[in-house]
């Protein structure tokens, strides 16, 4: 008996340790692979910001107290900014996942199947999948956990007498509905499932279910004046903080728990492996052998369960690894670092982007980061470029907050302040008072010598407790010096900004950049982007004509792509003396010859492109001119 008890005790300790190890690895995965900072950065970009914005003060809290679900919404708005700290965001996600795990465990214990690993692992995996797609489902998950907690208390400590149990369930539902909103409808569904399949009380179950559905309508529509859709389905699509493509995960998460309760009850009670079940006969002469057989059988059963658990965990690990949207992560991570002007980190993030297609929202940030790190002329075509696409125009299919933010950032650094302000205001209209937009508009108005307007945006930013210190410091600086002459960024932008609008040029990129250079001949960014525009347009003659100006902008050597353009120009004009005068590197002289040989030896264009990539030419300017793509050799 002592041997069995010891084995059971060790097994429980091992199970606890395994659970702890699982969630430790879960935390590391969220911290390292998902990166909660990007979840926070995506709020306002992938989903509207106003649903998760937070400000201090009684009016903000009072507004939440006056509507159902307001308290859970307030809590989610408060917690969302903490995802800006990587370790803390990972801790919150892991805590939410563990809470869903524990809740599923409560349901399986109610159905007498406490060790159903598959049924318990589902919710943490769904939570991970939602966050791996860079949605922010805090409001939905908190409401879900509140309903599950109240159900657990009702199931274990609720009255046993039928009438009192029904009244208790309905009163609890009213309280949950006020705190969590329509997501509280999960509570009567769970209670009804519990009464029907476990306690075998069909009348009580149906009464609770219909009472909850009717009560939700009365509370939401009649008392609080909500539309019917919000009264019953506010936790479904569209879900606050969750993009439309991920709402199905939310639906599965809500359906999972009543399904777990029903499935666990249908599977039947699990045979307990307790010391009582493994007790031995009274006869002394048979006690030792029977005990040995019981322990051996017990160990065999546990070994098979451990193997099954290992298989399930391996499947979970593979699913988690395949879940992360790596393209979206590279896009968000690059934008995250560009917003903070951490250019080297932005390029390291950009290198993780798949190179199979051009993506304008990604390319604008790459071009900015390449310029600020001094690598634009050497590595522009190491990243995906596409002929016919423009950095400065937002096509109708990409008219969203992220595009306007990026174009505003690009125009601001170039000195096209009015166009930058226009796109920043478009982004503000599209998503609300996102801190990054408020800060950008404040900088724009400071550069335009409108300190009082800048203060309006900074005071709005100061209402956010996580941005207050930064905003108040800038407000104090403006009080001391309205022009902020000591600020290097502001003074640098003021030197290159256009004094008059360039609207008459429309979106003639060449004329806009030339006008910026006319305004300030030392505007290196305008020169570099003009050369990049000529490269993308296939105008090697203009690149060649501007090579003499490289020294004016501090170039000691001719960048790679400019040398390649000189080779193309020499080949087009059959005048190689200019290429010789600029001492073009031999490897660039040979690129055109290699491509000619490949095109001659390959009958089909796709085969020639593949051969050129294998030859290491996929990141060259010559390759871009021939195939209209680049960055294929990374």
mmCIF file of N, CA, C and O in Angstrom, residues 155-220:
data_model
loop_
_atom_site.group_PDB
_atom_site.id
_atom_site.type_symbol
_atom_site.label_atom_id
_atom_site.label_comp_id
_atom_site.label_asym_id
_atom_site.label_seq_id
_atom_site.Cartn_x
_atom_site.Cartn_y
_atom_site.Cartn_z
ATOM 1 N N UNK A 155 -21.340 25.390 -9.926
ATOM 2 C CA UNK A 155 -21.403 23.931 -9.995
ATOM 3 C C UNK A 155 -20.977 23.275 -8.695
ATOM 4 O O UNK A 155 -21.549 22.253 -8.288
ATOM 5 N N UNK A 156 -19.991 23.876 -8.030
ATOM 6 C CA UNK A 156 -19.454 23.231 -6.827
ATOM 7 C C UNK A 156 -20.131 23.704 -5.534
ATOM 8 O O UNK A 156 -20.248 22.933 -4.581
ATOM 9 N N UNK A 157 -20.604 24.935 -5.487
ATOM 10 C CA UNK A 157 -21.118 25.486 -4.242
ATOM 11 C C UNK A 157 -22.546 26.031 -4.363
ATOM 12 O O UNK A 157 -23.071 26.623 -3.417
ATOM 13 N N UNK A 158 -23.155 25.848 -5.528
ATOM 14 C CA UNK A 158 -24.513 26.329 -5.702
ATOM 15 C C UNK A 158 -25.509 25.511 -4.891
ATOM 16 O O UNK A 158 -25.233 24.373 -4.485
ATOM 17 N N UNK A 159 -26.682 26.072 -4.641
ATOM 18 C CA UNK A 159 -27.721 25.336 -3.898
ATOM 19 C C UNK A 159 -28.103 24.053 -4.622
ATOM 20 O O UNK A 159 -28.047 23.973 -5.851
ATOM 21 N N UNK A 160 -28.512 23.050 -3.853
ATOM 22 C CA UNK A 160 -28.907 21.774 -4.439
ATOM 23 C C UNK A 160 -30.407 21.704 -4.716
ATOM 24 O O UNK A 160 -30.832 20.963 -5.615
ATOM 25 N N UNK A 161 -31.190 22.478 -3.978
ATOM 26 C CA UNK A 161 -32.626 22.485 -4.198
ATOM 27 C C UNK A 161 -32.935 23.169 -5.535
ATOM 28 O O UNK A 161 -32.361 24.198 -5.864
ATOM 29 N N UNK A 162 -33.834 22.575 -6.326
ATOM 30 C CA UNK A 162 -34.035 22.970 -7.721
ATOM 31 C C UNK A 162 -34.381 24.451 -7.871
ATOM 32 O O UNK A 162 -33.758 25.166 -8.662
ATOM 33 N N UNK A 163 -35.382 24.916 -7.094
ATOM 34 C CA UNK A 163 -35.809 26.297 -7.263
ATOM 35 C C UNK A 163 -34.701 27.266 -6.885
ATOM 36 O O UNK A 163 -34.442 28.241 -7.600
ATOM 37 N N UNK A 164 -34.043 26.995 -5.773
ATOM 38 C CA UNK A 164 -32.970 27.881 -5.349
ATOM 39 C C UNK A 164 -31.801 27.857 -6.342
ATOM 40 O O UNK A 164 -31.165 28.876 -6.591
ATOM 41 N N UNK A 165 -31.554 26.677 -6.903
ATOM 42 C CA UNK A 165 -30.445 26.565 -7.858
ATOM 43 C C UNK A 165 -30.742 27.388 -9.121
ATOM 44 O O UNK A 165 -29.853 28.040 -9.673
ATOM 45 N N UNK A 166 -31.993 27.363 -9.564
ATOM 46 C CA UNK A 166 -32.378 28.139 -10.734
ATOM 47 C C UNK A 166 -32.272 29.635 -10.444
ATOM 48 O O UNK A 166 -31.720 30.404 -11.257
ATOM 49 N N UNK A 167 -32.772 30.046 -9.292
ATOM 50 C CA UNK A 167 -32.696 31.469 -8.929
ATOM 51 C C UNK A 167 -31.244 31.922 -8.809
ATOM 52 O O UNK A 167 -30.851 32.995 -9.296
ATOM 53 N N UNK A 168 -30.420 31.086 -8.185
ATOM 54 C CA UNK A 168 -28.994 31.411 -8.034
ATOM 55 C C UNK A 168 -28.324 31.578 -9.392
ATOM 56 O O UNK A 168 -27.547 32.517 -9.600
ATOM 57 N N UNK A 169 -28.643 30.668 -10.322
ATOM 58 C CA UNK A 169 -28.031 30.747 -11.654
ATOM 59 C C UNK A 169 -28.459 32.021 -12.373
ATOM 60 O O UNK A 169 -27.631 32.704 -13.000
ATOM 61 N N UNK A 170 -29.734 32.384 -12.298
ATOM 62 C CA UNK A 170 -30.212 33.568 -13.007
ATOM 63 C C UNK A 170 -29.677 34.858 -12.385
ATOM 64 O O UNK A 170 -29.320 35.799 -13.118
ATOM 65 N N UNK A 171 -29.597 34.907 -11.076
ATOM 66 C CA UNK A 171 -29.031 36.095 -10.416
ATOM 67 C C UNK A 171 -27.550 36.248 -10.777
ATOM 68 O O UNK A 171 -27.065 37.352 -11.065
ATOM 69 N N UNK A 172 -26.841 35.126 -10.771
ATOM 70 C CA UNK A 172 -25.420 35.160 -11.152
ATOM 71 C C UNK A 172 -25.266 35.642 -12.589
ATOM 72 O O UNK A 172 -24.372 36.430 -12.914
ATOM 73 N N UNK A 173 -26.149 35.169 -13.466
ATOM 74 C CA UNK A 173 -26.073 35.574 -14.872
ATOM 75 C C UNK A 173 -26.284 37.080 -15.023
ATOM 76 O O UNK A 173 -25.589 37.743 -15.799
ATOM 77 N N UNK A 174 -27.244 37.640 -14.284
ATOM 78 C CA UNK A 174 -27.491 39.086 -14.359
ATOM 79 C C UNK A 174 -26.230 39.854 -13.963
ATOM 80 O O UNK A 174 -25.839 40.843 -14.620
ATOM 81 N N UNK A 175 -25.574 39.401 -12.896
ATOM 82 C CA UNK A 175 -24.347 40.076 -12.446
ATOM 83 C C UNK A 175 -23.245 39.971 -13.501
ATOM 84 O O UNK A 175 -22.549 40.960 -13.793
ATOM 85 N N UNK A 176 -23.105 38.770 -14.083
ATOM 86 C CA UNK A 176 -22.061 38.587 -15.100
ATOM 87 C C UNK A 176 -22.379 39.427 -16.332
ATOM 88 O O UNK A 176 -21.479 39.994 -16.957
ATOM 89 N N UNK A 177 -23.646 39.497 -16.696
ATOM 90 C CA UNK A 177 -24.023 40.262 -17.887
ATOM 91 C C UNK A 177 -23.652 41.730 -17.716
ATOM 92 O O UNK A 177 -23.172 42.369 -18.662
ATOM 93 N N UNK A 178 -23.842 42.260 -16.536
ATOM 94 C CA UNK A 178 -23.471 43.651 -16.296
ATOM 95 C C UNK A 178 -21.959 43.839 -16.389
ATOM 96 O O UNK A 178 -21.463 44.826 -16.949
ATOM 97 N N UNK A 179 -21.202 42.885 -15.865
ATOM 98 C CA UNK A 179 -19.739 43.022 -15.844
ATOM 99 C C UNK A 179 -19.122 42.703 -17.195
ATOM 100 O O UNK A 179 -18.211 43.398 -17.665
ATOM 101 N N UNK A 180 -19.597 41.624 -17.861
ATOM 102 C CA UNK A 180 -18.925 41.110 -19.055
ATOM 103 C C UNK A 180 -19.702 41.315 -20.338
ATOM 104 O O UNK A 180 -19.165 41.057 -21.417
ATOM 105 N N UNK A 181 -20.958 41.719 -20.282
ATOM 106 C CA UNK A 181 -21.720 41.910 -21.505
ATOM 107 C C UNK A 181 -22.232 40.609 -22.087
ATOM 108 O O UNK A 181 -22.435 39.611 -21.379
ATOM 109 N N UNK A 182 -22.421 40.586 -23.397
ATOM 110 C CA UNK A 182 -23.060 39.437 -24.044
ATOM 111 C C UNK A 182 -22.244 38.159 -23.952
ATOM 112 O O UNK A 182 -22.792 37.071 -24.121
ATOM 113 N N UNK A 183 -20.937 38.266 -23.681
ATOM 114 C CA UNK A 183 -20.123 37.053 -23.523
ATOM 115 C C UNK A 183 -20.589 36.215 -22.338
ATOM 116 O O UNK A 183 -20.294 35.018 -22.271
ATOM 117 N N UNK A 184 -21.339 36.827 -21.417
ATOM 118 C CA UNK A 184 -21.836 36.097 -20.251
ATOM 119 C C UNK A 184 -22.881 35.053 -20.633
ATOM 120 O O UNK A 184 -23.246 34.206 -19.812
ATOM 121 N N UNK A 185 -23.391 35.065 -21.868
ATOM 122 C CA UNK A 185 -24.333 34.041 -22.305
ATOM 123 C C UNK A 185 -23.714 32.649 -22.256
ATOM 124 O O UNK A 185 -24.430 31.642 -22.266
ATOM 125 N N UNK A 186 -22.392 32.595 -22.202
ATOM 126 C CA UNK A 186 -21.734 31.295 -22.035
ATOM 127 C C UNK A 186 -22.141 30.658 -20.702
ATOM 128 O O UNK A 186 -22.218 29.420 -20.613
ATOM 129 N N UNK A 187 -22.377 31.468 -19.686
ATOM 130 C CA UNK A 187 -22.709 30.929 -18.363
ATOM 131 C C UNK A 187 -23.981 30.086 -18.379
ATOM 132 O O UNK A 187 -23.954 28.924 -17.940
ATOM 133 N N UNK A 188 -25.140 30.584 -18.856
ATOM 134 C CA UNK A 188 -26.327 29.717 -18.875
ATOM 135 C C UNK A 188 -26.165 28.515 -19.797
ATOM 136 O O UNK A 188 -26.755 27.457 -19.538
ATOM 137 N N UNK A 189 -25.360 28.635 -20.848
ATOM 138 C CA UNK A 189 -25.116 27.479 -21.721
ATOM 139 C C UNK A 189 -24.360 26.397 -20.952
ATOM 140 O O UNK A 189 -24.693 25.208 -21.031
ATOM 141 N N UNK A 190 -23.359 26.787 -20.188
ATOM 142 C CA UNK A 190 -22.600 25.821 -19.392
ATOM 143 C C UNK A 190 -23.476 25.200 -18.304
ATOM 144 O O UNK A 190 -23.425 23.983 -18.064
ATOM 145 N N UNK A 191 -24.258 26.043 -17.638
ATOM 146 C CA UNK A 191 -25.132 25.521 -16.578
ATOM 147 C C UNK A 191 -26.137 24.536 -17.162
ATOM 148 O O UNK A 191 -26.379 23.456 -16.598
ATOM 149 N N UNK A 192 -26.716 24.879 -18.305
ATOM 150 C CA UNK A 192 -27.688 23.983 -18.935
ATOM 151 C C UNK A 192 -27.038 22.672 -19.337
ATOM 152 O O UNK A 192 -27.606 21.589 -19.132
ATOM 153 N N UNK A 193 -25.842 22.739 -19.910
ATOM 154 C CA UNK A 193 -25.120 21.510 -20.285
ATOM 155 C C UNK A 193 -24.829 20.663 -19.060
ATOM 156 O O UNK A 193 -24.987 19.423 -19.084
ATOM 157 N N UNK A 194 -24.401 21.305 -17.993
ATOM 158 C CA UNK A 194 -24.092 20.592 -16.747
ATOM 159 C C UNK A 194 -25.334 19.901 -16.175
ATOM 160 O O UNK A 194 -25.281 18.737 -15.751
ATOM 161 N N UNK A 195 -26.451 20.607 -16.181
ATOM 162 C CA UNK A 195 -27.681 20.024 -15.630
ATOM 163 C C UNK A 195 -28.200 18.888 -16.508
ATOM 164 O O UNK A 195 -28.706 17.876 -16.004
ATOM 165 N N UNK A 196 -28.056 19.041 -17.807
ATOM 166 C CA UNK A 196 -28.602 18.037 -18.732
ATOM 167 C C UNK A 196 -27.784 16.758 -18.752
ATOM 168 O O UNK A 196 -28.335 15.652 -18.653
ATOM 169 N N UNK A 197 -26.462 16.873 -18.896
ATOM 170 C CA UNK A 197 -25.643 15.681 -19.163
ATOM 171 C C UNK A 197 -24.979 15.105 -17.925
ATOM 172 O O UNK A 197 -24.554 13.951 -17.932
ATOM 173 N N UNK A 198 -24.866 15.885 -16.857
ATOM 174 C CA UNK A 198 -24.168 15.375 -15.664
ATOM 175 C C UNK A 198 -25.138 15.183 -14.505
ATOM 176 O O UNK A 198 -25.217 14.097 -13.929
ATOM 177 N N UNK A 199 -25.909 16.208 -14.156
ATOM 178 C CA UNK A 199 -26.823 16.074 -13.027
ATOM 179 C C UNK A 199 -28.166 15.452 -13.418
ATOM 180 O O UNK A 199 -28.983 15.177 -12.565
ATOM 181 N N UNK A 200 -28.363 15.291 -14.721
ATOM 182 C CA UNK A 200 -29.593 14.668 -15.225
ATOM 183 C C UNK A 200 -30.836 15.406 -14.740
ATOM 184 O O UNK A 200 -31.820 14.811 -14.281
ATOM 185 N N UNK A 201 -30.795 16.719 -14.870
ATOM 186 C CA UNK A 201 -31.925 17.572 -14.498
ATOM 187 C C UNK A 201 -32.353 18.380 -15.726
ATOM 188 O O UNK A 201 -32.058 19.586 -15.849
ATOM 189 N N UNK A 202 -33.033 17.747 -16.673
ATOM 190 C CA UNK A 202 -33.336 18.428 -17.943
ATOM 191 C C UNK A 202 -34.216 19.668 -17.766
ATOM 192 O O UNK A 202 -34.026 20.669 -18.455
ATOM 193 N N UNK A 203 -35.211 19.618 -16.869
ATOM 194 C CA UNK A 203 -36.083 20.777 -16.675
ATOM 195 C C UNK A 203 -35.298 21.975 -16.161
ATOM 196 O O UNK A 203 -35.460 23.107 -16.645
ATOM 197 N N UNK A 204 -34.450 21.721 -15.180
ATOM 198 C CA UNK A 204 -33.633 22.807 -14.624
ATOM 199 C C UNK A 204 -32.681 23.356 -15.677
ATOM 200 O O UNK A 204 -32.479 24.571 -15.791
ATOM 201 N N UNK A 205 -32.096 22.459 -16.469
ATOM 202 C CA UNK A 205 -31.163 22.895 -17.507
ATOM 203 C C UNK A 205 -31.834 23.768 -18.549
ATOM 204 O O UNK A 205 -31.322 24.837 -18.917
ATOM 205 N N UNK A 206 -32.989 23.338 -19.047
ATOM 206 C CA UNK A 206 -33.685 24.106 -20.070
ATOM 207 C C UNK A 206 -34.209 25.432 -19.507
ATOM 208 O O UNK A 206 -34.204 26.459 -20.197
ATOM 209 N N UNK A 207 -34.674 25.406 -18.253
ATOM 210 C CA UNK A 207 -35.152 26.643 -17.632
ATOM 211 C C UNK A 207 -34.014 27.659 -17.510
ATOM 212 O O UNK A 207 -34.206 28.861 -17.761
ATOM 213 N N UNK A 208 -32.843 27.179 -17.123
ATOM 214 C CA UNK A 208 -31.685 28.080 -17.007
ATOM 215 C C UNK A 208 -31.289 28.640 -18.361
ATOM 216 O O UNK A 208 -30.999 29.832 -18.503
ATOM 217 N N UNK A 209 -31.290 27.788 -19.387
ATOM 218 C CA UNK A 209 -30.898 28.216 -20.724
ATOM 219 C C UNK A 209 -31.860 29.279 -21.267
ATOM 220 O O UNK A 209 -31.430 30.354 -21.705
ATOM 221 N N UNK A 210 -33.140 28.990 -21.240
ATOM 222 C CA UNK A 210 -34.111 29.947 -21.764
ATOM 223 C C UNK A 210 -34.197 31.198 -20.890
ATOM 224 O O UNK A 210 -34.401 32.303 -21.398
ATOM 225 N N UNK A 211 -34.021 31.038 -19.584
ATOM 226 C CA UNK A 211 -33.998 32.195 -18.701
ATOM 227 C C UNK A 211 -32.825 33.111 -19.028
ATOM 228 O O UNK A 211 -32.953 34.342 -19.039
ATOM 229 N N UNK A 212 -31.653 32.503 -19.318
ATOM 230 C CA UNK A 212 -30.488 33.306 -19.673
ATOM 231 C C UNK A 212 -30.668 34.015 -21.001
ATOM 232 O O UNK A 212 -30.352 35.204 -21.130
ATOM 233 N N UNK A 213 -31.185 33.290 -22.002
ATOM 234 C CA UNK A 213 -31.380 33.913 -23.317
ATOM 235 C C UNK A 213 -32.396 35.042 -23.236
ATOM 236 O O UNK A 213 -32.204 36.113 -23.819
ATOM 237 N N UNK A 214 -33.495 34.807 -22.517
ATOM 238 C CA UNK A 214 -34.510 35.846 -22.377
ATOM 239 C C UNK A 214 -33.977 37.005 -21.537
ATOM 240 O O UNK A 214 -34.194 38.179 -21.859
ATOM 241 N N UNK A 215 -33.262 36.658 -20.467
ATOM 242 C CA UNK A 215 -32.701 37.701 -19.602
ATOM 243 C C UNK A 215 -31.690 38.563 -20.332
ATOM 244 O O UNK A 215 -31.633 39.785 -20.133
ATOM 245 N N UNK A 216 -30.873 37.946 -21.208
ATOM 246 C CA UNK A 216 -29.907 38.721 -21.976
ATOM 247 C C UNK A 216 -30.596 39.733 -22.868
ATOM 248 O O UNK A 216 -30.164 40.886 -22.980
ATOM 249 N N UNK A 217 -31.704 39.306 -23.491
ATOM 250 C CA UNK A 217 -32.446 40.236 -24.342
ATOM 251 C C UNK A 217 -33.072 41.359 -23.545
ATOM 252 O O UNK A 217 -33.027 42.528 -23.938
ATOM 253 N N UNK A 218 -33.691 41.019 -22.403
ATOM 254 C CA UNK A 218 -34.326 42.042 -21.585
ATOM 255 C C UNK A 218 -33.321 43.041 -21.042
ATOM 256 O O UNK A 218 -33.542 44.255 -21.080
ATOM 257 N N UNK A 219 -32.192 42.528 -20.542
ATOM 258 C CA UNK A 219 -31.183 43.419 -19.980
ATOM 259 C C UNK A 219 -30.549 44.296 -21.051
ATOM 260 O O UNK A 219 -30.401 45.511 -20.882
ATOM 261 N N UNK A 220 -30.146 43.652 -22.155
ATOM 262 C CA UNK A 220 -29.428 44.393 -23.179
ATOM 263 C C UNK A 220 -30.311 45.354 -23.952
ATOM 264 O O UNK A 220 -29.967 46.534 -24.115
#
